[in-house]
Amino acid sequence: MQINPQTLQQCIEQSLKNDEKAFRTIVESYQNMIYSLAFRLVCNEEEAKDIVQETFIRVWMHLHKYHSEMKFSTWLYAIATNICLDKLKSKNYRHTFAVVDYSVINELISEEKTDERLLNSELAEVIKTLTNALSPKQKMVFALRFFEDLEVEEIEKITGMSAAKIKSNLFLARKYIREKLERS
Amino acid sequence: METTDNKLNRIITEIRHQQPEFQDAGKLTESIMQEVRNLPRTKVPKILVWVRVVSGAAAIFLLVLFFAQSDGREVVASNYRSALLNFKKSEIDSTCFMLNKSDQNNLLEIYTCYLRKNAIENNQHKIFKQISEN
């Protein structure tokens, strides 16, 4: 659900005055975007929903810190990626060096099957296989650039990393994935 | 034959286009709103922020003033003390010392000289103490 900038600004101002209806409008407008990012990073539906909930709770608590010089979606992405990064760094999501079966990518994503919609479990499998051995930061930067299709300037604002560091992480992530695909 | 780069680009494009299905979005919104209702959003009143800033600045100013003043007084006192010591050595000690040396002066004269010397020293100490206290 797209929300125009004037309506968004009004909703923000009303939310600051504890107007729940206005805040609900913000949640409904942006929760799909946050869910999409969270799912692509953690590859789990329930975890992604937890991240969405945590994100909007933090938005409610810290809305007074938001400045309109920054795009609201950028600010939301920044909060969500911090939560995702903590999850990725935690014990459960440590990347392993176990042998990964890249044929699952060929099965699910082929030139003949471009119009078919993947189930969440299949999409999670493809993403996990592709990004299995990347570090949490590389995964985050890779997802923001290639899956969310964000420009490097916006990723700088979201992550606080310099453009050089972002590009270096992207280069290494892509190089690593390409080598794995060649070997498979 | 598809190159690896082309294959990777195709996979990335496919993942980008495949939006994950968001089931029970309405339920999640309700859950979020429920959590938000239970949270108090406390905002620090602006006036309190200003009070903190001003009191912090005042405290720092007073500390700086205290250290600056105490350093100044010590410098003045030590300069005075060294001047006082030099005066004593040169004027009084030499007189009594000369009397002591001479065989012809009696003990009373020598004793009186040192008494006078001590009185002068005590008086100067009193003055020094007054200055340092002020």
GROMACS .gro file of C-alpha atoms in nm:
model
  318
    1MET     CA    1   0.000   0.000   0.000
    2GLN     CA    2   0.171   0.320  -0.120
    3ILE     CA    3   0.151   0.623   0.106
    4ASN     CA    4   0.219   0.970  -0.032
    5PRO     CA    5   0.478   1.191   0.143
    6GLN     CA    6   0.225   1.444   0.280
    7THR     CA    7   0.009   1.171   0.433
    8LEU     CA    8   0.320   1.006   0.575
    9GLN     CA    9   0.433   1.333   0.736
   10GLN     CA   10   0.090   1.382   0.890
   11CYS     CA   11   0.089   1.024   1.019
   12ILE     CA   12   0.431   1.075   1.175
   13GLU     CA   13   0.322   1.396   1.347
   14GLN     CA   14   0.005   1.233   1.477
   15SER     CA   15   0.193   0.922   1.590
   16LEU     CA   16   0.424   1.147   1.794
   17LYS     CA   17   0.111   1.260   1.977
   18ASN     CA   18   0.034   0.893   2.051
   19ASP     CA   19  -0.228   0.860   1.778
   20GLU     CA   20  -0.248   0.482   1.729
   21LYS     CA   21  -0.459   0.505   1.416
   22ALA     CA   22  -0.191   0.713   1.243
   23PHE     CA   23   0.079   0.470   1.351
   24ARG     CA   24  -0.125   0.176   1.223
   25THR     CA   25  -0.130   0.343   0.879
   26ILE     CA   26   0.250   0.360   0.888
   27VAL     CA   27   0.276  -0.007   0.989
   28GLU     CA   28   0.038  -0.123   0.718
   29SER     CA   29   0.222   0.081   0.454
   30TYR     CA   30   0.570  -0.047   0.532
   31GLN     CA   31   0.546  -0.391   0.690
   32ASN     CA   32   0.561  -0.572   0.353
   33MET     CA   33   0.885  -0.395   0.268
   34ILE     CA   34   1.044  -0.487   0.603
   35TYR     CA   35   0.915  -0.845   0.585
   36SER     CA   36   1.063  -0.889   0.238
   37LEU     CA   37   1.406  -0.771   0.353
   38ALA     CA   38   1.395  -0.972   0.677
   39PHE     CA   39   1.285  -1.292   0.499
   40ARG     CA   40   1.561  -1.261   0.238
   41LEU     CA   41   1.818  -1.222   0.513
   42VAL     CA   42   1.710  -1.480   0.769
   43CYS     CA   43   1.524  -1.717   0.529
   44ASN     CA   44   1.260  -1.804   0.789
   45GLU     CA   45   0.898  -1.685   0.799
   46GLU     CA   46   0.851  -1.673   1.175
   47GLU     CA   47   1.187  -1.504   1.236
   48ALA     CA   48   1.107  -1.250   0.966
   49LYS     CA   49   0.773  -1.169   1.136
   50ASP     CA   50   0.951  -1.126   1.470
   51ILE     CA   51   1.190  -0.885   1.304
   52VAL     CA   52   0.902  -0.686   1.155
   53GLN     CA   53   0.739  -0.661   1.499
   54GLU     CA   54   1.064  -0.559   1.667
   55THR     CA   55   1.130  -0.301   1.396
   56PHE     CA   56   0.798  -0.124   1.442
   57ILE     CA   57   0.821  -0.131   1.819
   58ARG     CA   58   1.155   0.048   1.788
   59VAL     CA   59   1.002   0.290   1.538
   60TRP     CA   60   0.728   0.374   1.791
   61MET     CA   61   0.982   0.424   2.072
   62HIS     CA   62   1.224   0.636   1.867
   63LEU     CA   63   1.000   0.817   1.621
   64HIS     CA   64   1.095   1.150   1.781
   65LYS     CA   65   1.453   1.091   1.659
   66TYR     CA   66   1.349   1.070   1.293
   67HIS     CA   67   1.443   1.373   1.081
   68SER     CA   68   1.272   1.438   0.751
   69GLU     CA   69   1.608   1.500   0.573
   70MET     CA   70   1.632   1.122   0.550
   71LYS     CA   71   1.379   0.915   0.358
   72PHE     CA   72   1.146   0.735   0.599
   73SER     CA   73   1.202   0.402   0.420
   74THR     CA   74   1.580   0.448   0.461
   75TRP     CA   75   1.536   0.504   0.834
   76LEU     CA   76   1.315   0.192   0.858
   77TYR     CA   77   1.568  -0.013   0.663
   78ALA     CA   78   1.842   0.103   0.904
   79ILE     CA   79   1.644  -0.019   1.208
   80ALA     CA   80   1.548  -0.348   1.041
   81THR     CA   81   1.900  -0.428   0.917
   82ASN     CA   82   2.043  -0.372   1.265
   83ILE     CA   83   1.799  -0.626   1.406
   84CYS     CA   84   1.868  -0.868   1.118
   85LEU     CA   85   2.243  -0.831   1.163
   86ASP     CA   86   2.214  -0.918   1.533
   87LYS     CA   87   2.014  -1.227   1.441
   88LEU     CA   88   2.263  -1.330   1.172
   89LYS     CA   89   2.555  -1.289   1.412
   90SER     CA   90   2.388  -1.499   1.679
   91LYS     CA   91   2.475  -1.866   1.722
   92ASN     CA   92   2.193  -2.009   1.512
   93TYR     CA   93   2.286  -1.830   1.197
   94ARG     CA   94   2.662  -1.881   1.187
   95HIS     CA   95   2.759  -1.970   0.834
   96THR     CA   96   2.908  -2.314   0.791
   97PHE     CA   97   3.162  -2.448   0.555
   98ALA     CA   98   2.958  -2.763   0.496
   99VAL     CA   99   2.920  -2.878   0.139
  100VAL     CA  100   2.616  -2.714  -0.017
  101ASP     CA  101   2.413  -2.864  -0.299
  102TYR     CA  102   2.391  -2.597  -0.566
  103SER     CA  103   2.173  -2.815  -0.790
  104VAL     CA  104   1.870  -2.695  -0.589
  105ILE     CA  105   1.920  -2.356  -0.754
  106ASN     CA  106   1.918  -2.517  -1.099
  107GLU     CA  107   1.602  -2.708  -1.010
  108LEU     CA  108   1.409  -2.414  -0.878
  109ILE     CA  109   1.537  -2.134  -1.096
  110SER     CA  110   1.584  -2.220  -1.460
  111GLU     CA  111   1.545  -2.033  -1.786
  112GLU     CA  112   1.229  -2.232  -1.855
  113LYS     CA  113   1.065  -2.152  -1.519
  114THR     CA  114   1.091  -1.774  -1.505
  115ASP     CA  115   0.715  -1.711  -1.462
  116GLU     CA  116   0.658  -1.965  -1.189
  117ARG     CA  117   0.609  -1.835  -0.841
  118LEU     CA  118   0.825  -2.001  -0.577
  119LEU     CA  119   0.691  -2.100  -0.239
  120ASN     CA  120   0.847  -1.925   0.060
  121SER     CA  121   1.028  -2.245   0.154
  122GLU     CA  122   1.172  -2.279  -0.199
  123LEU     CA  123   1.276  -1.914  -0.210
  124ALA     CA  124   1.442  -1.951   0.132
  125GLU     CA  125   1.629  -2.259   0.004
  126VAL     CA  126   1.760  -2.076  -0.302
  127ILE     CA  127   1.874  -1.774  -0.100
  128LYS     CA  128   2.034  -1.987   0.172
  129THR     CA  129   2.221  -2.193  -0.087
  130LEU     CA  130   2.342  -1.886  -0.270
  131THR     CA  131   2.455  -1.688   0.035
  132ASN     CA  132   2.549  -1.978   0.262
  133ALA     CA  133   2.914  -1.898   0.313
  134LEU     CA  134   2.891  -1.518   0.321
  135SER     CA  135   2.960  -1.330   0.645
  136PRO     CA  136   2.660  -1.152   0.808
  137LYS     CA  137   2.778  -0.813   0.681
  138GLN     CA  138   2.835  -0.944   0.328
  139LYS     CA  139   2.491  -1.105   0.333
  140MET     CA  140   2.332  -0.781   0.449
  141VAL     CA  141   2.504  -0.566   0.187
  142PHE     CA  142   2.439  -0.824  -0.086
  143ALA     CA  143   2.068  -0.842   0.000
  144LEU     CA  144   2.026  -0.464   0.016
  145ARG     CA  145   2.201  -0.409  -0.317
  146PHE     CA  146   2.082  -0.702  -0.527
  147PHE     CA  147   1.756  -0.821  -0.371
  148GLU     CA  148   1.617  -0.487  -0.253
  149ASP     CA  149   1.777  -0.308  -0.550
  150LEU     CA  150   1.904  -0.014  -0.343
  151GLU     CA  151   2.180   0.220  -0.459
  152VAL     CA  152   2.515   0.232  -0.279
  153GLU     CA  153   2.442   0.586  -0.146
  154GLU     CA  154   2.128   0.464   0.026
  155ILE     CA  155   2.308   0.157   0.162
  156GLU     CA  156   2.569   0.394   0.309
  157LYS     CA  157   2.296   0.574   0.505
  158ILE     CA  158   2.133   0.248   0.612
  159THR     CA  159   2.444   0.068   0.731
  160GLY     CA  160   2.676   0.356   0.820
  161MET     CA  161   2.948   0.188   0.613
  162SER     CA  162   3.156   0.383   0.365
  163ALA     CA  163   3.095   0.342  -0.008
  164ALA     CA  164   3.437   0.181  -0.047
  165LYS     CA  165   3.364  -0.077   0.220
  166ILE     CA  166   3.022  -0.154   0.071
  167LYS     CA  167   3.168  -0.202  -0.276
  168SER     CA  168   3.446  -0.418  -0.136
  169ASN     CA  169   3.192  -0.640   0.045
  170LEU     CA  170   2.977  -0.663  -0.269
  171PHE     CA  171   3.278  -0.753  -0.484
  172LEU     CA  172   3.391  -1.028  -0.245
  173ALA     CA  173   3.037  -1.166  -0.197
  174ARG     CA  174   2.975  -1.182  -0.570
  175LYS     CA  175   3.319  -1.330  -0.640
  176TYR     CA  176   3.267  -1.599  -0.378
  177ILE     CA  177   2.920  -1.694  -0.502
  178ARG     CA  178   3.042  -1.702  -0.864
  179GLU     CA  179   3.327  -1.938  -0.773
  180LYS     CA  180   3.086  -2.172  -0.594
  181LEU     CA  181   2.848  -2.171  -0.891
  182GLU     CA  182   3.136  -2.250  -1.130
  183ARG     CA  183   3.250  -2.542  -0.916
  184SER     CA  184   2.898  -2.680  -0.895
  185MET     CA  185   2.611  -2.167  -2.324
  186GLU     CA  186   2.529  -1.943  -2.028
  187THR     CA  187   2.829  -1.791  -1.851
  188THR     CA  188   2.850  -1.797  -1.473
  189ASP     CA  189   2.805  -1.423  -1.454
  190ASN     CA  190   2.490  -1.434  -1.664
  191LYS     CA  191   2.361  -1.724  -1.457
  192LEU     CA  192   2.425  -1.534  -1.135
  193ASN     CA  193   2.254  -1.222  -1.272
  194ARG     CA  194   1.953  -1.430  -1.376
  195ILE     CA  195   1.928  -1.591  -1.030
  196ILE     CA  196   1.955  -1.252  -0.857
  197THR     CA  197   1.689  -1.100  -1.084
  198GLU     CA  198   1.458  -1.395  -1.019
  199ILE     CA  199   1.500  -1.365  -0.642
  200ARG     CA  200   1.437  -0.990  -0.663
  201HIS     CA  201   1.113  -1.042  -0.852
  202GLN     CA  202   0.994  -1.323  -0.624
  203GLN     CA  203   0.842  -1.134  -0.330
  204PRO     CA  204   0.806  -1.366  -0.028
  205GLU     CA  205   0.445  -1.433   0.054
  206PHE     CA  206   0.340  -1.248   0.365
  207GLN     CA  207   0.075  -1.457   0.533
  208ASP     CA  208  -0.138  -1.317   0.818
  209ALA     CA  209  -0.019  -0.960   0.764
  210GLY     CA  210  -0.331  -0.828   0.941
  211LYS     CA  211  -0.264  -1.048   1.242
  212LEU     CA  212   0.091  -0.919   1.264
  213THR     CA  213  -0.031  -0.558   1.248
  214GLU     CA  214  -0.269  -0.627   1.539
  215SER     CA  215   0.011  -0.786   1.736
  216ILE     CA  216   0.233  -0.483   1.676
  217MET     CA  217  -0.042  -0.240   1.780
  218GLN     CA  218  -0.106  -0.444   2.095
  219GLU     CA  219   0.262  -0.425   2.192
  220VAL     CA  220   0.270  -0.054   2.117
  221ARG     CA  221  -0.032   0.011   2.342
  222ASN     CA  222   0.150  -0.150   2.633
  223LEU     CA  223   0.458   0.063   2.585
  224PRO     CA  224   0.478   0.402   2.751
  225ARG     CA  225   0.650   0.649   2.527
  226THR     CA  226   0.819   0.883   2.768
  227LYS     CA  227   0.953   1.202   2.626
  228VAL     CA  228   1.184   1.417   2.831
  229PRO     CA  229   1.031   1.766   2.851
  230LYS     CA  230   1.244   2.021   2.666
  231ILE     CA  231   1.277   2.243   2.971
  232LEU     CA  232   1.445   1.961   3.165
  233VAL     CA  233   1.695   1.915   2.884
  234TRP     CA  234   1.782   2.287   2.905
  235VAL     CA  235   1.812   2.272   3.285
  236ARG     CA  236   2.057   1.982   3.251
  237VAL     CA  237   2.264   2.162   2.989
  238VAL     CA  238   2.282   2.487   3.189
  239SER     CA  239   2.365   2.315   3.522
  240GLY     CA  240   2.631   2.105   3.354
  241ALA     CA  241   2.790   2.414   3.199
  242ALA     CA  242   2.775   2.600   3.531
  243ALA     CA  243   2.939   2.309   3.716
  244ILE     CA  244   3.224   2.296   3.463
  245PHE     CA  245   3.269   2.674   3.483
  246LEU     CA  246   3.292   2.666   3.864
  247LEU     CA  247   3.546   2.384   3.858
  248VAL     CA  248   3.765   2.570   3.611
  249LEU     CA  249   3.738   2.886   3.822
  250PHE     CA  250   3.832   2.698   4.137
  251PHE     CA  251   4.142   2.542   3.986
  252ALA     CA  252   4.249   2.863   3.817
  253GLN     CA  253   4.221   3.065   4.141
  254SER     CA  254   4.397   2.808   4.361
  255ASP     CA  255   4.690   2.784   4.118
  256GLY     CA  256   4.725   3.163   4.118
  257ARG     CA  257   4.735   3.185   4.496
  258GLU     CA  258   4.998   2.916   4.527
  259VAL     CA  259   5.222   3.094   4.278
  260VAL     CA  260   5.195   3.426   4.467
  261ALA     CA  261   5.255   3.257   4.804
  262SER     CA  262   5.560   3.064   4.688
  263ASN     CA  263   5.712   3.378   4.529
  264TYR     CA  264   5.662   3.566   4.855
  265ARG     CA  265   5.804   3.283   5.059
  266SER     CA  266   6.123   3.261   4.855
  267ALA     CA  267   6.164   3.640   4.872
  268LEU     CA  268   6.115   3.625   5.248
  269LEU     CA  269   6.371   3.350   5.289
  270ASN     CA  270   6.628   3.538   5.086
  271PHE     CA  271   6.575   3.851   5.299
  272LYS     CA  272   6.621   3.659   5.624
  273LYS     CA  273   6.939   3.498   5.510
  274SER     CA  274   7.102   3.809   5.386
  275GLU     CA  275   7.009   4.059   5.660
  276ILE     CA  276   6.953   3.894   5.995
  277ASP     CA  277   7.168   3.585   5.989
  278SER     CA  278   7.471   3.777   5.883
  279THR     CA  279   7.442   4.020   6.182
  280CYS     CA  280   7.404   3.752   6.449
  281PHE     CA  281   7.660   3.541   6.271
  282MET     CA  282   7.912   3.826   6.292
  283LEU     CA  283   7.841   3.878   6.663
  284ASN     CA  284   7.884   3.509   6.723
  285LYS     CA  285   8.211   3.512   6.551
  286SER     CA  286   8.355   3.801   6.743
  287ASP     CA  287   8.517   3.712   7.076
  288GLN     CA  288   8.454   4.050   7.230
  289ASN     CA  289   8.072   4.040   7.232
  290ASN     CA  290   7.899   3.902   7.533
  291LEU     CA  291   7.641   3.629   7.537
  292LEU     CA  292   7.361   3.873   7.616
  293GLU     CA  293   7.420   4.063   7.295
  294ILE     CA  294   7.423   3.747   7.091
  295TYR     CA  295   7.107   3.621   7.265
  296THR     CA  296   6.931   3.955   7.204
  297CYS     CA  297   7.030   3.946   6.840
  298TYR     CA  298   6.873   3.605   6.789
  299LEU     CA  299   6.563   3.709   6.983
  300ARG     CA  300   6.522   4.006   6.750
  301LYS     CA  301   6.580   3.782   6.453
  302ASN     CA  302   6.311   3.542   6.571
  303ALA     CA  303   6.068   3.828   6.638
  304ILE     CA  304   6.121   3.960   6.286
  305GLU     CA  305   6.077   3.612   6.142
  306ASN     CA  306   5.756   3.557   6.342
  307ASN     CA  307   5.620   3.891   6.229
  308GLN     CA  308   5.696   3.813   5.869
  309HIS     CA  309   5.540   3.473   5.901
  310LYS     CA  310   5.225   3.641   6.035
  311ILE     CA  311   5.214   3.874   5.735
  312PHE     CA  312   5.276   3.583   5.497
  313LYS     CA  313   4.998   3.384   5.658
  314GLN     CA  314   4.755   3.676   5.628
  315ILE     CA  315   4.835   3.720   5.261
  316SER     CA  316   4.795   3.350   5.183
  317GLU     CA  317   4.465   3.341   5.369
  318ASN     CA  318   4.337   3.640   5.174
   0.00000   0.00000   0.00000
